[in-house]
Coordinates of C-alpha atoms and ligand atoms in Angstrom, one line a residue:
M1500 CA 218.1 -5.4 198.1
T1501 CA 219.8 -5.8 195.0
S1502 CA 223.3 -7.4 194.3
T1503 CA 225.9 -5.4 193.0
V1504 CA 227.9 -8.2 191.4
N1505 CA 227.7 -7.9 187.6
D1506 CA 230.1 -10.2 185.6
E1507 CA 230.1 -9.3 181.7
I1508 CA 231.0 -12.4 179.9
N1509 CA 231.5 -12.6 176.0
I1510 CA 229.9 -15.2 173.9
T1511 CA 232.2 -16.7 171.2
E1512 CA 230.6 -19.6 169.8
P1513 CA 228.7 -19.3 166.6
A1514 CA 225.1 -18.9 166.3
V1515 CA 222.7 -21.8 165.7
T1516 CA 219.7 -20.7 163.5
A1517 CA 218.5 -24.1 162.5
T1518 CA 217.2 -27.4 164.3
G1519 CA 217.6 -30.8 162.7
G1520 CA 218.8 -28.5 159.5
R1521 CA 215.5 -26.9 159.0
P1522 CA 215.7 -23.1 159.7
V1523 CA 213.1 -22.1 162.5
P1524 CA 211.6 -18.8 162.8
H1525 CA 213.4 -16.4 164.9
V1526 CA 212.0 -13.7 167.2
K1527 CA 213.1 -11.1 169.6
V1528 CA 210.2 -11.7 172.0
A1529 CA 208.1 -14.7 172.2
I1530 CA 205.4 -14.7 174.4
I1531 CA 203.3 -17.4 176.0
G1532 CA 199.5 -16.8 176.5
T1533 CA 196.8 -13.9 175.4
G1534 CA 195.4 -13.2 178.8
F1535 CA 195.7 -9.7 180.4
S1536 CA 199.7 -10.4 180.8
G1537 CA 200.4 -11.7 177.2
L1538 CA 198.3 -8.9 175.5
G1539 CA 199.6 -6.3 177.8
T1540 CA 203.1 -7.2 176.9
A1541 CA 202.3 -7.0 173.3
I1542 CA 200.4 -3.9 173.3
R1543 CA 203.4 -2.0 175.0
L1544 CA 206.0 -3.7 172.5
L1545 CA 204.1 -2.3 169.7
D1546 CA 203.9 1.0 171.7
N1547 CA 207.4 1.0 171.7
K1548 CA 207.6 0.1 167.8
I1549 CA 208.8 -3.2 168.6
T1550 CA 207.3 -5.7 166.2
D1551 CA 209.5 -8.6 165.9
F1552 CA 207.4 -10.7 168.4
V1553 CA 204.9 -13.5 168.5
L1554 CA 202.5 -14.7 171.2
F1555 CA 201.6 -18.6 171.4
E1556 CA 197.9 -19.3 172.5
R1557 CA 197.2 -23.1 173.1
A1558 CA 193.5 -22.2 172.6
G1559 CA 191.8 -20.9 169.3
E1560 CA 190.7 -17.3 171.1
V1561 CA 192.4 -14.8 173.2
G1562 CA 191.4 -14.0 176.9
G1563 CA 193.2 -16.3 179.4
T1564 CA 191.5 -17.0 182.3
W1565 CA 188.4 -14.8 181.4
R1566 CA 188.0 -16.9 178.2
D1567 CA 188.0 -20.1 180.3
N1568 CA 186.0 -19.2 183.1
S1569 CA 182.3 -18.7 181.7
Y1570 CA 180.6 -20.3 184.8
P1571 CA 177.3 -18.5 185.6
G1572 CA 177.7 -15.5 187.6
C1573 CA 181.3 -15.0 186.9
G1574 CA 182.8 -11.5 187.2
C1575 CA 185.4 -9.4 189.0
D1576 CA 185.4 -7.9 192.6
V1577 CA 187.7 -5.3 191.8
A1578 CA 186.0 -2.2 190.1
S1579 CA 186.5 -2.1 186.5
V1580 CA 188.4 1.5 186.4
L1581 CA 191.3 -0.6 188.0
Y1582 CA 190.4 -3.9 186.6
S1583 CA 191.4 -2.6 183.0
Y1584 CA 194.6 -1.4 181.5
S1585 CA 195.5 2.0 182.4
F1586 CA 196.4 2.9 178.7
A1587 CA 193.0 1.2 177.4
Q1588 CA 190.4 2.6 179.6
K1589 CA 187.1 1.9 178.7
S1590 CA 184.2 4.6 179.5
D1591 CA 181.1 2.5 179.3
W1592 CA 181.5 -0.4 181.9
S1593 CA 177.9 -1.2 182.8
S1594 CA 178.4 -1.2 186.3
T1595 CA 181.0 -1.0 189.0
F1596 CA 182.3 -4.4 188.9
G1597 CA 182.8 -5.9 185.2
K1598 CA 180.9 -9.1 184.4
R1599 CA 182.9 -12.0 182.8
N1600 CA 181.2 -11.5 179.2
E1601 CA 182.0 -7.8 179.3
I1602 CA 185.6 -8.2 180.7
F1603 CA 186.2 -10.9 177.8
D1604 CA 184.7 -8.9 175.1
Y1605 CA 186.9 -5.9 176.4
I1606 CA 190.0 -8.1 176.1
K1607 CA 189.2 -9.2 172.6
D1608 CA 188.2 -5.7 171.7
V1609 CA 191.9 -4.5 173.0
A1610 CA 193.6 -7.1 171.1
D1611 CA 192.0 -6.1 167.8
R1612 CA 192.2 -2.4 168.4
Y1613 CA 196.0 -2.4 169.3
G1614 CA 196.7 -4.6 166.1
V1615 CA 198.0 -7.8 168.3
E1616 CA 196.1 -10.3 166.3
P1617 CA 198.5 -10.7 163.5
H1618 CA 201.2 -11.7 166.1
I1619 CA 199.4 -14.5 167.8
R1620 CA 199.8 -17.9 166.8
F1621 CA 196.7 -19.8 168.0
N1622 CA 196.4 -23.3 168.8
H1623 CA 200.0 -23.3 169.6
E1624 CA 200.7 -24.8 173.0
V1625 CA 204.1 -24.6 174.2
V1626 CA 205.4 -28.1 175.1
D1627 CA 209.0 -27.3 175.7
A1628 CA 211.4 -24.5 175.9
R1629 CA 214.9 -24.6 176.2
W1630 CA 217.7 -22.0 176.8
D1631 CA 220.5 -22.5 174.3
E1632 CA 224.2 -21.0 176.2
S1633 CA 225.6 -21.1 172.5
T1634 CA 223.5 -18.9 170.8
R1635 CA 221.8 -17.2 173.7
R1636 CA 218.4 -17.8 172.3
W1637 CA 215.4 -19.8 173.8
H1638 CA 214.3 -22.8 171.5
I1639 CA 210.6 -23.1 171.7
Q1640 CA 208.8 -26.3 170.7
T1641 CA 205.0 -25.8 170.1
T1642 CA 202.3 -28.0 168.9
G1643 CA 202.2 -25.7 165.9
G1644 CA 206.2 -25.8 165.1
D1645 CA 209.4 -24.7 166.7
Y1646 CA 210.8 -21.0 167.1
T1647 CA 213.8 -19.4 168.7
A1648 CA 213.6 -16.3 170.7
Q1649 CA 216.0 -13.6 172.7
L1650 CA 213.4 -13.1 175.1
L1651 CA 210.7 -15.6 176.6
V1652 CA 208.0 -14.0 178.3
A1653 CA 205.5 -16.5 180.3
G1654 CA 202.1 -14.7 180.7
T1655 CA 200.6 -18.0 182.0
G1656 CA 199.6 -16.5 185.4
Y1657 CA 198.5 -18.7 188.1
L1658 CA 194.9 -19.2 187.3
S1659 CA 195.1 -21.3 184.2
D1660 CA 195.2 -24.9 185.4
P1661 CA 192.5 -26.2 187.5
V1662 CA 192.6 -28.3 190.9
F1663 CA 191.0 -31.5 190.8
P1664 CA 191.0 -32.4 194.3
D1665 CA 192.7 -35.6 195.8
V1666 CA 189.4 -37.1 197.0
P1667 CA 189.2 -40.7 197.1
G1668 CA 186.7 -42.1 194.2
L1669 CA 186.6 -39.0 192.0
G1670 CA 187.0 -41.2 189.1
D1671 CA 184.3 -43.4 190.2
F1672 CA 181.4 -41.0 189.9
Q1673 CA 179.0 -42.1 187.0
G1674 CA 177.2 -38.8 186.6
K1675 CA 178.4 -35.5 185.3
I1676 CA 181.5 -33.8 186.9
M1677 CA 183.0 -30.4 185.9
H1678 CA 185.3 -27.8 187.1
S1679 CA 184.0 -24.4 187.4
S1680 CA 186.8 -22.9 185.1
R1681 CA 185.6 -25.4 182.4
W1682 CA 181.9 -25.0 182.8
D1683 CA 179.8 -27.1 180.1
H1684 CA 176.8 -24.9 179.3
D1685 CA 175.2 -27.9 177.2
H1686 CA 174.6 -29.5 180.7
N1687 CA 171.3 -28.4 181.7
L1688 CA 170.9 -28.2 185.5
D1689 CA 167.4 -27.6 185.6
G1690 CA 165.7 -29.8 188.4
R1691 CA 169.0 -31.8 189.1
K1692 CA 170.4 -33.0 192.2
V1693 CA 173.8 -31.1 192.4
A1694 CA 177.0 -31.1 194.7
V1695 CA 179.3 -28.1 194.8
I1696 CA 182.7 -28.9 196.4
G1697 CA 184.4 -25.4 197.5
T1698 CA 183.2 -22.2 198.9
G1699 CA 185.9 -19.9 197.3
A1700 CA 185.9 -17.0 194.9
S1701 CA 184.2 -18.8 192.0
A1702 CA 181.7 -21.1 194.2
I1703 CA 180.5 -17.9 195.9
Q1704 CA 179.6 -16.4 192.2
F1705 CA 178.1 -19.5 190.8
V1706 CA 176.1 -20.9 193.5
P1707 CA 173.7 -18.2 193.8
E1708 CA 173.1 -18.1 190.0
I1709 CA 172.5 -22.1 189.9
Q1710 CA 170.4 -22.4 193.4
P1711 CA 166.9 -21.1 191.9
K1712 CA 167.2 -23.7 189.0
V1713 CA 168.7 -26.9 190.5
G1714 CA 166.3 -29.2 192.3
H1715 CA 168.6 -29.8 195.2
L1716 CA 172.4 -28.5 195.8
D1717 CA 174.6 -30.2 198.4
L1718 CA 177.2 -27.5 199.4
Y1719 CA 180.5 -29.3 200.8
Q1720 CA 182.3 -26.5 202.7
R1721 CA 185.5 -27.5 204.0
T1722 CA 186.6 -24.1 205.2
P1723 CA 184.0 -21.1 205.4
P1724 CA 185.0 -18.1 203.7
W1725 CA 185.1 -14.1 205.1
V1726 CA 182.6 -12.5 202.7
G1727 CA 182.0 -8.8 202.8
P1728 CA 179.2 -6.7 200.9
K1729 CA 179.7 -5.8 197.5
P1730 CA 179.0 -2.2 196.7
D1731 CA 178.2 -3.0 192.8
K1732 CA 175.9 -0.2 191.1
P1733 CA 175.2 0.6 187.5
N1734 CA 177.2 3.2 186.0
K1735 CA 174.4 5.5 185.6
G1736 CA 173.3 9.3 186.4
F1737 CA 176.1 11.6 186.7
H1738 CA 178.5 9.0 187.4
G1739 CA 177.9 7.0 184.3
W1740 CA 177.7 10.4 182.1
A1741 CA 181.1 11.7 183.8
L1742 CA 182.8 8.3 183.0
R1743 CA 181.8 8.7 179.4
R1744 CA 182.0 12.4 179.0
V1745 CA 184.3 14.2 181.6
P1746 CA 187.9 14.2 180.6
G1747 CA 189.9 13.0 183.4
Y1748 CA 187.0 11.6 185.3
R1749 CA 188.1 8.0 184.7
S1750 CA 191.6 8.4 185.6
F1751 CA 190.7 10.3 188.7
R1752 CA 188.3 7.2 189.9
R1753 CA 190.8 4.8 189.0
G1754 CA 193.5 6.4 191.2
F1755 CA 191.3 6.8 193.8
N1756 CA 190.4 3.4 193.8
K1757 CA 193.8 2.2 193.7
R1758 CA 195.0 4.4 196.3
G1759 CA 192.1 3.5 198.6
R1760 CA 193.1 -0.3 198.2
E1761 CA 196.3 0.7 199.3
I1762 CA 195.0 1.0 202.9
L1763 CA 194.0 -2.5 202.9
A1764 CA 197.6 -3.6 202.2
F1765 CA 198.6 -1.5 205.2
L1766 CA 195.7 -3.2 207.5
F1767 CA 196.6 -6.8 206.1
A1768 CA 200.3 -6.2 207.3
R1769 CA 198.6 -5.6 210.8
P1770 CA 196.4 -8.6 211.6
G1771 CA 195.0 -6.8 214.8
L1772 CA 194.0 -3.7 213.2
A1773 CA 192.5 -5.9 210.2
E1774 CA 190.5 -7.6 212.6
K1775 CA 188.9 -4.4 213.9
T1776 CA 188.2 -3.0 210.6
V1777 CA 188.0 -5.4 207.7
Q1778 CA 186.9 -8.2 209.5
G1779 CA 184.6 -6.5 211.7
M1780 CA 182.7 -5.3 208.3
A1781 CA 182.5 -9.1 207.3
Q1782 CA 181.3 -10.3 210.6
R1783 CA 178.5 -7.6 210.4
H1784 CA 177.5 -8.8 206.9
L1785 CA 177.5 -12.4 208.1
V1786 CA 175.3 -11.4 211.4
K1787 CA 173.0 -9.2 209.2
S1788 CA 172.5 -12.0 206.7
V1789 CA 172.2 -15.3 208.6
P1790 CA 169.9 -15.0 211.6
D1791 CA 170.3 -18.5 212.8
P1792 CA 173.2 -18.6 215.4
E1793 CA 173.8 -22.2 214.7
L1794 CA 174.2 -21.9 211.0
R1795 CA 175.9 -18.6 211.5
A1796 CA 178.5 -20.4 213.8
R1797 CA 179.3 -22.9 210.9
L1798 CA 179.7 -20.3 208.4
T1799 CA 182.2 -18.4 210.5
P1800 CA 185.8 -18.6 209.6
N1801 CA 188.5 -19.6 212.0
F1802 CA 191.3 -17.6 210.2
A1803 CA 192.1 -13.7 210.0
V1804 CA 190.4 -12.0 207.4
A1805 CA 192.4 -12.1 203.8
C1806 CA 194.5 -14.9 205.0
K1807 CA 192.5 -16.7 202.5
R1808 CA 191.1 -14.2 199.8
L1809 CA 188.4 -11.9 201.1
L1810 CA 185.3 -12.4 198.9
F1811 CA 182.4 -10.0 198.1
S1812 CA 178.8 -10.8 197.5
N1813 CA 175.3 -9.8 198.6
K1814 CA 173.9 -13.1 197.0
W1815 CA 175.9 -15.9 198.7
Y1816 CA 174.2 -15.7 202.0
P1817 CA 170.6 -15.7 200.8
A1818 CA 171.2 -18.4 198.5
I1819 CA 172.8 -20.9 201.0
Q1820 CA 170.1 -20.4 203.1
Q1821 CA 167.4 -21.6 200.6
D1822 CA 165.3 -24.8 201.6
N1823 CA 167.0 -26.6 198.3
V1824 CA 170.6 -26.2 200.0
E1825 CA 172.0 -28.5 202.5
I1826 CA 175.6 -27.2 203.8
V1827 CA 177.7 -30.1 204.4
S1828 CA 181.0 -28.8 206.9
G1829 CA 184.2 -30.7 207.0
D1830 CA 186.5 -32.8 204.6
I1831 CA 184.8 -35.3 202.0
G1832 CA 185.0 -38.8 203.0
K1833 CA 184.6 -40.4 199.6
I1834 CA 182.8 -40.1 196.1
T1835 CA 181.0 -42.9 195.0
A1836 CA 179.3 -43.9 191.6
N1837 CA 176.4 -42.0 192.7
G1838 CA 177.4 -39.3 195.1
I1839 CA 179.4 -38.1 198.0
I1840 CA 179.8 -39.4 201.1
G1841 CA 180.6 -36.2 203.8
S1842 CA 182.3 -36.2 206.9
D1843 CA 179.6 -37.5 208.8
G1844 CA 179.7 -40.7 207.2
K1845 CA 176.3 -40.3 205.1
E1846 CA 176.1 -40.7 201.4
R1847 CA 174.1 -38.0 199.5
E1848 CA 173.2 -39.0 196.0
V1849 CA 173.5 -36.4 193.1
D1850 CA 173.6 -36.3 189.1
T1851 CA 176.1 -33.6 189.1
I1852 CA 179.3 -32.5 191.1
I1853 CA 180.7 -29.0 190.2
L1854 CA 184.4 -28.6 191.5
G1855 CA 185.0 -25.1 192.6
T1856 CA 188.3 -26.2 193.9
G1857 CA 190.5 -23.7 192.5
F1858 CA 194.0 -23.6 190.7
L1859 CA 197.4 -24.8 190.5
A1860 CA 198.8 -21.6 192.0
T1861 CA 202.0 -22.8 193.6
K1862 CA 202.9 -25.4 191.3
R1863 CA 202.9 -23.8 187.8
P1864 CA 202.6 -26.4 185.3
I1865 CA 204.4 -24.0 182.8
A1866 CA 207.6 -24.7 185.0
D1867 CA 207.7 -28.2 183.8
K1868 CA 208.3 -26.9 180.3
L1869 CA 211.0 -24.6 180.8
Y1870 CA 214.6 -25.5 181.1
G1871 CA 217.4 -22.9 181.9
R1872 CA 221.0 -22.9 181.6
D1873 CA 222.6 -26.4 182.0
G1874 CA 219.2 -27.9 181.0
V1875 CA 218.0 -27.4 184.8
R1876 CA 213.9 -27.5 184.2
L1877 CA 212.2 -24.8 186.3
S1878 CA 210.0 -27.0 188.3
D1879 CA 213.2 -28.8 189.3
A1880 CA 214.9 -25.6 190.4
W1881 CA 212.0 -24.9 192.4
E1882 CA 211.5 -28.4 193.9
D1883 CA 213.3 -27.9 197.4
G1884 CA 212.9 -24.3 198.4
G1885 CA 209.6 -23.6 196.4
M1886 CA 209.1 -21.0 194.0
K1887 CA 211.1 -17.9 194.1
A1888 CA 211.9 -15.2 191.6
Y1889 CA 213.4 -11.5 191.6
R1890 CA 211.0 -8.8 191.5
G1891 CA 208.5 -11.6 190.8
T1892 CA 209.9 -11.9 187.2
T1893 CA 213.1 -13.1 186.8
V1894 CA 214.7 -16.4 188.0
A1895 CA 218.4 -17.2 188.6
G1896 CA 219.6 -19.8 186.2
F1897 CA 217.0 -18.9 183.5
P1898 CA 218.4 -16.1 181.4
N1899 CA 216.0 -14.0 179.5
L1900 CA 213.0 -15.3 181.2
F1901 CA 210.4 -13.0 182.1
L1902 CA 207.5 -14.8 184.4
M1903 CA 204.5 -12.5 184.4
L1904 CA 202.4 -12.9 187.6
G1905 CA 205.4 -14.9 188.7
P1906 CA 206.1 -15.7 192.5
N1907 CA 204.8 -13.3 195.1
T1908 CA 202.8 -10.9 192.7
T1909 CA 199.5 -12.3 193.7
L1910 CA 197.3 -9.4 195.3
G1911 CA 194.7 -9.9 198.2
H1912 CA 193.9 -6.3 198.3
S1913 CA 193.9 -4.7 195.0
S1914 CA 193.8 -5.4 191.0
Q1915 CA 196.3 -8.0 189.5
L1916 CA 196.4 -5.4 186.3
V1917 CA 198.4 -3.2 188.4
M1918 CA 201.2 -5.9 189.1
I1919 CA 200.8 -7.0 185.3
E1920 CA 201.4 -3.5 183.9
A1921 CA 204.4 -2.7 186.5
Q1922 CA 206.0 -6.3 185.2
V1923 CA 205.7 -5.1 181.5
N1924 CA 207.3 -2.0 182.2
Y1925 CA 210.2 -4.1 183.6
V1926 CA 210.2 -6.2 180.5
L1927 CA 210.3 -3.1 178.5
S1928 CA 213.0 -1.5 180.5
A1929 CA 214.9 -4.8 180.2
L1930 CA 214.8 -4.7 176.4
K1931 CA 215.8 -1.3 176.1
V1932 CA 219.0 -1.7 178.4
M1933 CA 219.9 -4.7 176.4
D1934 CA 219.6 -2.8 173.0
R1935 CA 221.5 -0.1 174.5
R1936 CA 224.3 -2.1 175.8
G1937 CA 224.4 -4.6 172.9
L1938 CA 223.4 -7.4 175.5
A1939 CA 222.6 -10.8 174.3
S1940 CA 221.5 -12.1 177.6
V1941 CA 220.7 -10.9 181.3
E1942 CA 220.4 -13.4 184.1
V1943 CA 219.8 -12.3 187.7
Q1944 CA 222.1 -13.1 190.2
P1945 CA 221.4 -15.7 192.8
E1946 CA 222.5 -13.5 195.5
A1947 CA 220.0 -11.0 194.5
Q1948 CA 217.3 -13.3 194.3
E1949 CA 218.0 -14.4 197.9
L1950 CA 218.2 -11.0 199.3
Y1951 CA 215.0 -10.1 197.6
N1952 CA 213.2 -13.3 198.8
S1953 CA 214.5 -12.8 202.3
A1954 CA 213.0 -9.2 202.3
L1955 CA 209.6 -10.5 201.1
E1956 CA 209.7 -13.3 203.8
A1957 CA 210.3 -10.8 206.5
K1958 CA 207.5 -8.8 205.1
L1959 CA 205.0 -11.4 205.4
E1960 CA 206.1 -12.5 208.8
G1961 CA 203.4 -11.1 211.3
S1962 CA 200.9 -10.4 208.3
V1963 CA 197.8 -12.1 207.7
W1964 CA 199.6 -13.9 205.1
D1965 CA 202.1 -15.2 207.4
P1966 CA 202.5 -18.9 206.3
R1967 CA 203.3 -20.0 210.1
T1968 CA 199.6 -18.8 211.1
C1969 CA 197.8 -18.8 207.9
N1970 CA 197.3 -21.9 205.6
S1971 CA 195.6 -21.3 202.3
W1972 CA 196.1 -21.9 198.4
Y1973 CA 198.7 -19.1 198.9
T1974 CA 201.0 -21.3 200.7
D1975 CA 202.8 -24.4 199.4
S1976 CA 204.0 -27.8 200.7
T1977 CA 207.4 -26.3 202.1
G1978 CA 205.7 -24.0 204.4
R1979 CA 206.3 -20.7 202.4
N1980 CA 203.9 -18.2 200.8
P1981 CA 205.1 -18.2 197.4
S1982 CA 202.0 -16.3 196.2
I1983 CA 201.2 -13.0 197.9
W1984 CA 202.8 -9.6 197.4
P1985 CA 202.7 -8.4 200.8
A1986 CA 202.9 -4.8 200.7
K1987 CA 201.4 -1.8 198.5
T1988 CA 201.3 -2.0 195.0
S1989 CA 203.3 1.1 194.6
V1990 CA 206.3 -0.4 196.3
F1991 CA 206.2 -2.9 193.5
E1992 CA 205.7 -0.3 190.7
K1993 CA 208.7 1.3 192.1
G1994 CA 210.7 -1.8 192.2
T1995 CA 210.1 -2.5 188.5
K1996 CA 209.8 1.0 187.0
R1997 CA 213.5 0.6 185.7
F1998 CA 215.4 -2.6 184.8
D1999 CA 218.3 -2.7 187.4
V2000 CA 220.9 -4.3 185.4
Q2001 CA 223.5 -4.3 188.3
A2002 CA 221.5 -7.3 190.0
Y2003 CA 222.2 -9.2 186.7
Q2004 CA 224.9 -11.0 185.0
V2005 CA 224.8 -10.0 181.5
A2006 CA 226.5 -11.4 178.2
T2007 CA 227.2 -9.5 174.9
L2008 CA 226.8 -10.8 171.4
T2009 CA 229.8 -11.1 169.2
G2010 CA 229.9 -9.4 165.8
V2011 CA 229.5 -13.1 164.2
E2012 CA 226.5 -13.5 166.3
K2013 CA 224.7 -10.3 165.3
A2014 CA 225.3 -11.0 161.6
A2015 CA 223.7 -14.3 162.2
R2016 CA 221.0 -13.0 163.9
I2017 CA 220.1 -10.4 161.1
S2018 CA 220.4 -13.1 158.3
A2019 CA 218.0 -15.8 160.6
Ligands
NAP2912 P1 189.9 -21.1 195.7 O1 189.5 -19.6 196.1 O2 191.1 -21.8 195.7 O3 188.6 -22.1 196.5 C1 188.9 -23.3 196.3 C2 187.6 -23.9 197.4 O4 187.6 -25.3 197.0 C3 188.0 -23.6 198.6 O5 186.8 -23.6 199.6 C4 188.7 -24.8 199.2 O6 188.4 -25.3 200.7 C5 188.0 -26.1 198.3 N1 188.6 -27.3 198.1 C6 189.5 -27.4 197.4 N2 190.3 -28.7 197.6 C7 189.1 -29.2 198.4 C8 189.0 -30.6 198.7 N3 190.0 -31.6 198.3 N4 188.2 -30.9 199.5 C9 186.9 -30.1 199.8 N5 187.1 -28.7 199.5 C10 188.2 -28.3 198.8 O7 189.3 -21.3 194.2 P2 188.5 -20.5 193.2 O8 187.2 -20.0 194.2 O9 188.2 -21.1 192.1 O10 189.1 -19.0 193.1 C11 190.4 -19.1 192.9 C12 190.9 -17.6 192.7 O11 190.6 -17.2 191.7 C13 190.4 -16.6 193.7 O12 191.1 -16.7 194.9 C14 190.8 -15.4 192.9 O13 192.0 -14.8 193.2 C15 190.3 -15.8 191.6 N6 189.1 -15.2 191.5 C16 188.7 -14.0 191.3 C17 187.5 -13.6 191.3 C18 187.4 -12.1 191.2 O14 186.2 -11.8 191.4 N7 188.3 -11.3 191.1 C19 186.5 -14.5 191.0 C20 186.7 -15.7 191.0 C21 188.1 -16.2 191.1 P3 189.6 -24.8 201.7 O15 189.5 -23.3 201.9 O16 189.3 -25.5 203.0 O17 191.0 -25.1 201.0

């Protein structure tokens, strides 16, 4: 799948180590974000004795999406043994699936324990990063000061910037409005009239928590999701004891979970089989949970299971059948000063609107800030053909840029941590190759990127994620699916195990530049 073209070029221009006459700090690796991706990269750098790096964090605390999402009931639907770093396993998860506070504490603990904190520049939001061809460095402007770096790793993921839906009148509402990922815990919901927009992974977690407290809840459901039962259990008894005490048991459980989930990738590539198995399981959960056939019909999705993310909850169906909940199906007509006009034309007054409307996943805000070779902005490079990368990580025209959870790395069947760790391996391997060969930069060949994406598109065809038959937040306005990794995670791991330099155009440093770099 890789190109064999490999043009080596020597850079002869002198290195520039100053901006506007003022020297700026230079690092080997600059990482954007301190979520699982950024911290995982940092830990593995330290593990490999590379200490010349910084992490830019726009907030004042680590944690990424698990810091920002603190809505009631927030948690993970992938078992904690797999939704954690393989190199930093935790023995005392309270139950099968981690709750938000437990995961957030885990992230903070790992950052502290592995000595990442001194490398973090908090309240440093990257506003602009430009590749300088003459110095073969990234020039990074942050709200806390400027830096240069040889490698830029964007650990910004795809769940960092919320979607505020394009519904007429959103700005007219006079009550309280909040997005699930920016929950205002000072806003007391007791007894209030609340509208929830969205029935995705976030809403199915917070609705059951707030439903008993609120006076009334209008649930605006544009599309019902497939929901399976969540087999959550406290880690007690023999299993809990073994997780803590028996050497190898945690790793065994992790491996078992990971391999088991690979079966889902096999099924999701074959919609007929997925319908008989996974969809059947969700259908039975629906039938068991919702006795009223009319309501059941309104809650039955009209798309193949996992086309949109398959959800898991034991609380969702019971909560939305309570007397204080009204399900309003279809598109929203308009938001008014006092409430929402639904598809039935009726205005329902509320004092709080909660948006469970997801994230900007196919239009990454960070892409507006990254400028590659010849000053081309990443979002412009992606404007026509949609988001594309090589191995979900590198992009033609953007030397020494590594995107964590870049295009086609989103999983519908397993833990994102598996993908993150694979990408970190790729970055580490690239650094080793660059050091060994004295390379200043690596840039994926456009031909390699195209071949890789053609293979991806062929793999998506006929699967539950095929953009021709499945429209979801995974798909973009060009009709592509630039989000999903449509195969087993082991295939991605294999492809990112070693940096395949033959797919790249590389450039070497001159002696002058090496000396300049040391003195910077
Ligand atoms: P989401 O899955 O994208 O769901 C957004 C919801 O908002 C959908 O029901 C969507 O309806 C609806 N919506 C969007 N725009 C709308 C509009 N203009 N009018 C009416 N409805 C609108 O977002 P999310 O629930 O925040 O979850 C995002 C992702 O976060 C998940 O898919 C998952 O990857 C991750 N997550 C994971 C977990 C976990 O347990 N691991 C938990 C929470 C979140 P349509 O379906 O009709 O578009």
